[in-house]
């Protein structure tokens, strides 16, 4: 998503950091002193719980025919398209950490040899818009099983080459439609949509679908997320 | 043929019981927050060629929002919307449950039919409709039944936008995700229209306001 439309996003990142630094210096944490903020954060935490209960691991997101696919798919990130990272398939590695048996890093070649499945599903953005697209790749469940991940852990966290990060609950990670997407619209995943790999989760909002994923962890320690740490609802299920 | 006045006298005067008064004001609060935050959410991806002025919306001032949320006010609006929805729905369920089981709906909203609505509408437009505390004419009844139905529809269309996978059958009833957003918008517009009429009429006939707070009326005593 691109919440900062009219203004320079990187400037705000810096501004946010300096404001954070200021609150550290003065010892004044506005979050703790603001009852309304606390109430809203608690309600968002409650909404995470409620959505966890509502989530049915066997419930598939609706799928659509090829004819329904949006030909021009919308680009969206916290930076303009021409600043999207360019990852070299030769040097790229997917690093693994946390409760995973085989933590050896994965190359693009090895990833792309994994068993793949396709889906035509609706990408729903937290901003309100939606687009139907076609993604193909390996079900995350198959990957997690193959690397010997502890599937009883609570979270799967992702770190991206563009500084983005997010995390999801284990039931959503194991959902049959949650995939490591390697291609979009029958083409190798384009740079702007996260080459060489993005996580496609049709049961979650768009910002829970990280692009340019370079690290994956399985953990019980809440990893948070880029927008989640700014107050966007963490579960954000569809 | 019975005259309007005679029919009115035959109806019992019903002043709002405590449950109705509490749920009324909680509902007013919930609707206020839901619409204010909903406008801010709408502004992010407008369905039509206009946006709502920021000062009319919930979600924090853009500068403040940048501090909290690193953006100009979507996260705050979503937090308000998804917090107030619990109040709205819980309160609505209590109100409807009470209305159906206690006979409150039957006493206050029935009987109603197209003929009564036309008759009272004509009387109201002609300026000859008598309005007394604790009584509802057919136009009022139709408006109340209408707004309760619309609020229920707003909740259902909202659920189908919030959970288009888990509640996909419901989303399909509204014509899919994108269509449900329009339904949600028009339901909001209908509620706003109702609130404008409702508040205007209360301002014109202020004696109906105290009973909704105290449950008493001088005439009733």
mmCIF file of N, CA and C in Angstrom, chain B residues 98-188:
data_model
loop_
_atom_site.group_PDB
_atom_site.id
_atom_site.type_symbol
_atom_site.label_atom_id
_atom_site.label_comp_id
_atom_site.label_asym_id
_atom_site.label_seq_id
_atom_site.Cartn_x
_atom_site.Cartn_y
_atom_site.Cartn_z
ATOM 1 N N UNK B 98 -34.218 -7.306 22.358
ATOM 2 C CA UNK B 98 -35.197 -6.756 23.294
ATOM 3 C C UNK B 98 -36.487 -6.383 22.572
ATOM 4 N N UNK B 99 -36.348 -5.720 21.439
ATOM 5 C CA UNK B 99 -37.521 -5.259 20.689
ATOM 6 C C UNK B 99 -38.427 -6.407 20.277
ATOM 7 N N UNK B 100 -37.822 -7.520 19.901
ATOM 8 C CA UNK B 100 -38.616 -8.657 19.430
ATOM 9 C C UNK B 100 -39.245 -9.418 20.598
ATOM 10 N N UNK B 101 -38.477 -9.609 21.671
ATOM 11 C CA UNK B 101 -38.982 -10.470 22.751
ATOM 12 C C UNK B 101 -39.882 -9.734 23.732
ATOM 13 N N UNK B 102 -39.680 -8.431 23.904
ATOM 14 C CA UNK B 102 -40.452 -7.715 24.922
ATOM 15 C C UNK B 102 -41.777 -7.187 24.393
ATOM 16 N N UNK B 103 -41.960 -7.242 23.064
ATOM 17 C CA UNK B 103 -43.158 -6.659 22.490
ATOM 18 C C UNK B 103 -42.990 -5.178 22.182
ATOM 19 N N UNK B 104 -41.772 -4.641 22.432
ATOM 20 C CA UNK B 104 -41.528 -3.213 22.179
ATOM 21 C C UNK B 104 -41.740 -2.862 20.705
ATOM 22 N N UNK B 105 -41.228 -3.704 19.812
ATOM 23 C CA UNK B 105 -41.406 -3.442 18.380
ATOM 24 C C UNK B 105 -42.883 -3.487 18.012
ATOM 25 N N UNK B 106 -43.606 -4.501 18.567
ATOM 26 C CA UNK B 106 -45.019 -4.656 18.236
ATOM 27 C C UNK B 106 -45.799 -3.429 18.723
ATOM 28 N N UNK B 107 -45.477 -2.978 19.922
ATOM 29 C CA UNK B 107 -46.196 -1.835 20.495
ATOM 30 C C UNK B 107 -45.883 -0.537 19.770
ATOM 31 N N UNK B 108 -44.633 -0.359 19.369
ATOM 32 C CA UNK B 108 -44.249 0.958 18.861
ATOM 33 C C UNK B 108 -44.208 1.029 17.334
ATOM 34 N N UNK B 109 -43.936 -0.066 16.674
ATOM 35 C CA UNK B 109 -43.748 -0.011 15.222
ATOM 36 C C UNK B 109 -44.913 -0.628 14.452
ATOM 37 N N UNK B 110 -45.826 -1.296 15.167
ATOM 38 C CA UNK B 110 -46.981 -1.906 14.523
ATOM 39 C C UNK B 110 -48.235 -1.188 15.019
ATOM 40 N N UNK B 111 -49.379 -1.186 14.328
ATOM 41 C CA UNK B 111 -49.508 -1.724 12.977
ATOM 42 C C UNK B 111 -48.983 -0.735 11.951
ATOM 43 N N UNK B 112 -48.599 -1.231 10.840
ATOM 44 C CA UNK B 112 -48.122 -0.341 9.785
ATOM 45 C C UNK B 112 -48.492 -0.915 8.430
ATOM 46 N N UNK B 113 -48.883 -0.037 7.525
ATOM 47 C CA UNK B 113 -49.224 -0.485 6.181
ATOM 48 C C UNK B 113 -49.118 0.680 5.238
ATOM 49 N N UNK B 114 -49.097 0.432 3.943
ATOM 50 C CA UNK B 114 -48.936 1.512 2.956
ATOM 51 C C UNK B 114 -50.025 2.570 3.093
ATOM 52 N N UNK B 115 -51.258 2.120 3.434
ATOM 53 C CA UNK B 115 -52.353 3.084 3.514
ATOM 54 C C UNK B 115 -52.103 4.089 4.641
ATOM 55 N N UNK B 116 -51.694 3.571 5.805
ATOM 56 C CA UNK B 116 -51.427 4.469 6.953
ATOM 57 C C UNK B 116 -50.277 5.419 6.631
ATOM 58 N N UNK B 117 -49.254 4.876 5.959
ATOM 59 C CA UNK B 117 -48.098 5.719 5.641
ATOM 60 C C UNK B 117 -48.521 6.870 4.740
ATOM 61 N N UNK B 118 -49.312 6.569 3.690
ATOM 62 C CA UNK B 118 -49.764 7.601 2.757
ATOM 63 C C UNK B 118 -50.622 8.635 3.487
ATOM 64 N N UNK B 119 -51.505 8.138 4.343
ATOM 65 C CA UNK B 119 -52.400 9.041 5.061
ATOM 66 C C UNK B 119 -51.612 10.013 5.930
ATOM 67 N N UNK B 120 -50.684 9.471 6.712
ATOM 68 C CA UNK B 120 -49.925 10.342 7.619
ATOM 69 C C UNK B 120 -48.939 11.229 6.868
ATOM 70 N N UNK B 121 -48.441 10.719 5.732
ATOM 71 C CA UNK B 121 -47.523 11.526 4.931
ATOM 72 C C UNK B 121 -48.262 12.748 4.389
ATOM 73 N N UNK B 122 -49.489 12.495 3.898
ATOM 74 C CA UNK B 122 -50.312 13.611 3.396
ATOM 75 C C UNK B 122 -50.591 14.608 4.519
ATOM 76 N N UNK B 123 -50.936 14.067 5.686
ATOM 77 C CA UNK B 123 -51.241 14.928 6.832
ATOM 78 C C UNK B 123 -50.011 15.742 7.226
ATOM 79 N N UNK B 124 -48.848 15.091 7.226
ATOM 80 C CA UNK B 124 -47.617 15.779 7.626
ATOM 81 C C UNK B 124 -47.283 16.898 6.650
ATOM 82 N N UNK B 125 -47.416 16.587 5.342
ATOM 83 C CA UNK B 125 -47.088 17.594 4.328
ATOM 84 C C UNK B 125 -48.088 18.732 4.373
ATOM 85 N N UNK B 126 -49.343 18.413 4.737
ATOM 86 C CA UNK B 126 -50.368 19.446 4.833
ATOM 87 C C UNK B 126 -50.284 20.202 6.140
ATOM 88 N N UNK B 127 -49.386 19.783 7.032
ATOM 89 C CA UNK B 127 -49.194 20.483 8.297
ATOM 90 C C UNK B 127 -50.254 20.163 9.335
ATOM 91 N N UNK B 128 -51.054 19.111 9.113
ATOM 92 C CA UNK B 128 -52.144 18.832 10.033
ATOM 93 C C UNK B 128 -51.880 17.607 10.901
ATOM 94 N N UNK B 129 -50.640 17.115 10.866
ATOM 95 C CA UNK B 129 -50.345 15.904 11.631
ATOM 96 C C UNK B 129 -50.006 16.294 13.069
ATOM 97 N N UNK B 130 -50.763 15.749 13.995
ATOM 98 C CA UNK B 130 -50.513 16.051 15.400
ATOM 99 C C UNK B 130 -49.402 15.153 15.897
ATOM 100 N N UNK B 131 -48.444 15.711 16.626
ATOM 101 C CA UNK B 131 -47.353 14.881 17.152
ATOM 102 C C UNK B 131 -47.281 14.987 18.651
ATOM 103 N N UNK B 132 -47.477 13.873 19.315
ATOM 104 C CA UNK B 132 -47.413 13.875 20.766
ATOM 105 C C UNK B 132 -46.339 12.919 21.247
ATOM 106 N N UNK B 133 -45.811 13.265 22.436
ATOM 107 C CA UNK B 133 -44.764 12.424 23.021
ATOM 108 C C UNK B 133 -45.310 11.017 23.243
ATOM 109 N N UNK B 134 -44.497 10.024 22.898
ATOM 110 C CA UNK B 134 -44.899 8.646 23.147
ATOM 111 C C UNK B 134 -45.738 8.064 22.031
ATOM 112 N N UNK B 135 -46.030 8.872 21.019
ATOM 113 C CA UNK B 135 -46.799 8.361 19.894
ATOM 114 C C UNK B 135 -45.954 8.404 18.639
ATOM 115 N N UNK B 136 -46.184 7.458 17.759
ATOM 116 C CA UNK B 136 -45.482 7.479 16.477
ATOM 117 C C UNK B 136 -46.507 7.367 15.362
ATOM 118 N N UNK B 137 -46.394 8.267 14.400
ATOM 119 C CA UNK B 137 -47.285 8.148 13.261
ATOM 120 C C UNK B 137 -46.689 7.165 12.269
ATOM 121 N N UNK B 138 -47.483 6.850 11.241
ATOM 122 C CA UNK B 138 -47.072 5.783 10.326
ATOM 123 C C UNK B 138 -45.794 6.130 9.574
ATOM 124 N N UNK B 139 -45.599 7.427 9.282
ATOM 125 C CA UNK B 139 -44.374 7.824 8.575
ATOM 126 C C UNK B 139 -43.155 7.570 9.464
ATOM 127 N N UNK B 140 -43.302 7.934 10.741
ATOM 128 C CA UNK B 140 -42.202 7.674 11.689
ATOM 129 C C UNK B 140 -41.907 6.193 11.789
ATOM 130 N N UNK B 141 -42.976 5.397 11.909
ATOM 131 C CA UNK B 141 -42.787 3.948 12.024
ATOM 132 C C UNK B 141 -42.037 3.414 10.805
ATOM 133 N N UNK B 142 -42.470 3.880 9.629
ATOM 134 C CA UNK B 142 -41.814 3.411 8.400
ATOM 135 C C UNK B 142 -40.342 3.815 8.411
ATOM 136 N N UNK B 143 -40.046 5.037 8.874
ATOM 137 C CA UNK B 143 -38.657 5.500 8.918
ATOM 138 C C UNK B 143 -37.826 4.677 9.903
ATOM 139 N N UNK B 144 -38.414 4.382 11.071
ATOM 140 C CA UNK B 144 -37.661 3.605 12.068
ATOM 141 C C UNK B 144 -37.407 2.190 11.567
ATOM 142 N N UNK B 145 -38.463 1.562 11.014
ATOM 143 C CA UNK B 145 -38.266 0.208 10.473
ATOM 144 C C UNK B 145 -37.215 0.259 9.364
ATOM 145 N N UNK B 146 -37.305 1.311 8.538
ATOM 146 C CA UNK B 146 -36.356 1.463 7.436
ATOM 147 C C UNK B 146 -34.928 1.616 7.921
ATOM 148 N N UNK B 147 -34.715 2.459 8.921
ATOM 149 C CA UNK B 147 -33.331 2.728 9.347
ATOM 150 C C UNK B 147 -32.746 1.517 10.081
ATOM 151 N N UNK B 148 -33.593 0.801 10.827
ATOM 152 C CA UNK B 148 -33.092 -0.421 11.495
ATOM 153 C C UNK B 148 -32.662 -1.429 10.424
ATOM 154 N N UNK B 149 -33.502 -1.571 9.386
ATOM 155 C CA UNK B 149 -33.151 -2.488 8.292
ATOM 156 C C UNK B 149 -31.854 -2.052 7.621
ATOM 157 N N UNK B 150 -31.723 -0.748 7.389
ATOM 158 C CA UNK B 150 -30.518 -0.256 6.704
ATOM 159 C C UNK B 150 -29.274 -0.475 7.565
ATOM 160 N N UNK B 151 -29.400 -0.272 8.880
ATOM 161 C CA UNK B 151 -28.231 -0.505 9.753
ATOM 162 C C UNK B 151 -27.823 -1.973 9.688
ATOM 163 N N UNK B 152 -28.818 -2.870 9.690
ATOM 164 C CA UNK B 152 -28.506 -4.303 9.570
ATOM 165 C C UNK B 152 -27.799 -4.562 8.235
ATOM 166 N N UNK B 153 -28.310 -3.948 7.158
ATOM 167 C CA UNK B 153 -27.671 -4.116 5.843
ATOM 168 C C UNK B 153 -26.249 -3.545 5.826
ATOM 169 N N UNK B 154 -26.058 -2.436 6.538
ATOM 170 C CA UNK B 154 -24.711 -1.845 6.607
ATOM 171 C C UNK B 154 -23.751 -2.809 7.281
ATOM 172 N N UNK B 155 -24.230 -3.429 8.366
ATOM 173 C CA UNK B 155 -23.383 -4.387 9.081
ATOM 174 C C UNK B 155 -23.062 -5.577 8.155
ATOM 175 N N UNK B 156 -24.086 -6.084 7.468
ATOM 176 C CA UNK B 156 -23.867 -7.263 6.610
ATOM 177 C C UNK B 156 -22.946 -6.936 5.432
ATOM 178 N N UNK B 157 -23.146 -5.763 4.803
ATOM 179 C CA UNK B 157 -22.251 -5.406 3.689
ATOM 180 C C UNK B 157 -20.851 -5.127 4.218
ATOM 181 N N UNK B 158 -20.766 -4.573 5.437
ATOM 182 C CA UNK B 158 -19.465 -4.345 6.056
ATOM 183 C C UNK B 158 -18.744 -5.661 6.322
ATOM 184 N N UNK B 159 -19.493 -6.646 6.835
ATOM 185 C CA UNK B 159 -18.901 -7.967 7.069
ATOM 186 C C UNK B 159 -18.380 -8.565 5.771
ATOM 187 N N UNK B 160 -19.094 -8.333 4.673
ATOM 188 C CA UNK B 160 -18.661 -8.959 3.424
ATOM 189 C C UNK B 160 -17.462 -8.236 2.811
ATOM 190 N N UNK B 161 -17.214 -6.981 3.239
ATOM 191 C CA UNK B 161 -15.990 -6.293 2.808
ATOM 192 C C UNK B 161 -14.826 -6.708 3.707
ATOM 193 N N UNK B 162 -15.139 -6.874 4.999
ATOM 194 C CA UNK B 162 -14.104 -7.226 5.981
ATOM 195 C C UNK B 162 -13.615 -8.659 5.769
ATOM 196 N N UNK B 163 -14.542 -9.568 5.441
ATOM 197 C CA UNK B 163 -14.197 -10.988 5.348
ATOM 198 C C UNK B 163 -14.712 -11.614 4.054
ATOM 199 N N UNK B 164 -14.222 -11.156 2.893
ATOM 200 C CA UNK B 164 -14.736 -11.682 1.615
ATOM 201 C C UNK B 164 -14.328 -13.135 1.364
ATOM 202 N N UNK B 165 -13.447 -13.696 2.210
ATOM 203 C CA UNK B 165 -13.128 -15.126 2.080
ATOM 204 C C UNK B 165 -13.956 -15.931 3.081
ATOM 205 N N UNK B 166 -13.844 -15.573 4.371
ATOM 206 C CA UNK B 166 -14.556 -16.353 5.391
ATOM 207 C C UNK B 166 -16.076 -16.241 5.203
ATOM 208 N N UNK B 167 -16.569 -15.060 4.820
ATOM 209 C CA UNK B 167 -18.014 -14.870 4.608
ATOM 210 C C UNK B 167 -18.322 -14.712 3.120
ATOM 211 N N UNK B 168 -17.690 -15.523 2.277
ATOM 212 C CA UNK B 168 -17.805 -15.317 0.823
ATOM 213 C C UNK B 168 -19.226 -15.468 0.291
ATOM 214 N N UNK B 169 -20.058 -16.292 0.939
ATOM 215 C CA UNK B 169 -21.448 -16.422 0.478
ATOM 216 C C UNK B 169 -22.174 -15.092 0.670
ATOM 217 N N UNK B 170 -21.926 -14.480 1.826
ATOM 218 C CA UNK B 170 -22.539 -13.184 2.116
ATOM 219 C C UNK B 170 -22.054 -12.136 1.111
ATOM 220 N N UNK B 171 -20.750 -12.151 0.833
ATOM 221 C CA UNK B 171 -20.190 -11.210 -0.141
ATOM 222 C C UNK B 171 -20.850 -11.422 -1.500
ATOM 223 N N UNK B 172 -21.096 -12.690 -1.859
ATOM 224 C CA UNK B 172 -21.730 -12.988 -3.144
ATOM 225 C C UNK B 172 -23.156 -12.436 -3.202
ATOM 226 N N UNK B 173 -23.849 -12.469 -2.045
ATOM 227 C CA UNK B 173 -25.221 -11.937 -1.997
ATOM 228 C C UNK B 173 -25.220 -10.455 -2.394
ATOM 229 N N UNK B 174 -24.169 -9.734 -1.980
ATOM 230 C CA UNK B 174 -24.090 -8.306 -2.311
ATOM 231 C C UNK B 174 -23.469 -8.064 -3.686
ATOM 232 N N UNK B 175 -23.211 -9.141 -4.429
ATOM 233 C CA UNK B 175 -22.691 -8.976 -5.787
ATOM 234 C C UNK B 175 -21.164 -8.955 -5.855
ATOM 235 N N UNK B 176 -20.507 -9.462 -4.817
ATOM 236 C CA UNK B 176 -19.038 -9.514 -4.831
ATOM 237 C C UNK B 176 -18.419 -8.386 -4.033
ATOM 238 N N UNK B 177 -17.084 -8.451 -3.846
ATOM 239 C CA UNK B 177 -16.367 -7.509 -2.980
ATOM 240 C C UNK B 177 -16.577 -6.056 -3.410
ATOM 241 N N UNK B 178 -16.335 -5.774 -4.693
ATOM 242 C CA UNK B 178 -16.404 -4.376 -5.137
ATOM 243 C C UNK B 178 -17.821 -3.816 -5.028
ATOM 244 N N UNK B 179 -18.823 -4.644 -5.383
ATOM 245 C CA UNK B 179 -20.211 -4.187 -5.297
ATOM 246 C C UNK B 179 -20.614 -3.958 -3.846
ATOM 247 N N UNK B 180 -20.108 -4.812 -2.938
ATOM 248 C CA UNK B 180 -20.443 -4.671 -1.512
ATOM 249 C C UNK B 180 -19.969 -3.322 -0.978
ATOM 250 N N UNK B 181 -18.863 -2.805 -1.513
ATOM 251 C CA UNK B 181 -18.380 -1.481 -1.081
ATOM 252 C C UNK B 181 -19.400 -0.402 -1.434
ATOM 253 N N UNK B 182 -20.030 -0.529 -2.624
ATOM 254 C CA UNK B 182 -21.054 0.452 -3.007
ATOM 255 C C UNK B 182 -22.284 0.314 -2.111
ATOM 256 N N UNK B 183 -22.701 -0.941 -1.839
ATOM 257 C CA UNK B 183 -23.848 -1.158 -0.955
ATOM 258 C C UNK B 183 -23.571 -0.509 0.402
ATOM 259 N N UNK B 184 -22.367 -0.755 0.927
ATOM 260 C CA UNK B 184 -21.962 -0.213 2.220
ATOM 261 C C UNK B 184 -22.039 1.321 2.185
ATOM 262 N N UNK B 185 -21.586 1.913 1.093
ATOM 263 C CA UNK B 185 -21.608 3.366 0.957
ATOM 264 C C UNK B 185 -23.045 3.897 0.937
ATOM 265 N N UNK B 186 -23.904 3.280 0.120
ATOM 266 C CA UNK B 186 -25.275 3.791 0.001
ATOM 267 C C UNK B 186 -26.069 3.577 1.291
ATOM 268 N N UNK B 187 -25.774 2.490 2.014
ATOM 269 C CA UNK B 187 -26.407 2.299 3.327
ATOM 270 C C UNK B 187 -26.006 3.440 4.254
ATOM 271 N N UNK B 188 -24.701 3.795 4.237
ATOM 272 C CA UNK B 188 -24.212 4.914 5.043
ATOM 273 C C UNK B 188 -24.968 6.188 4.665
#
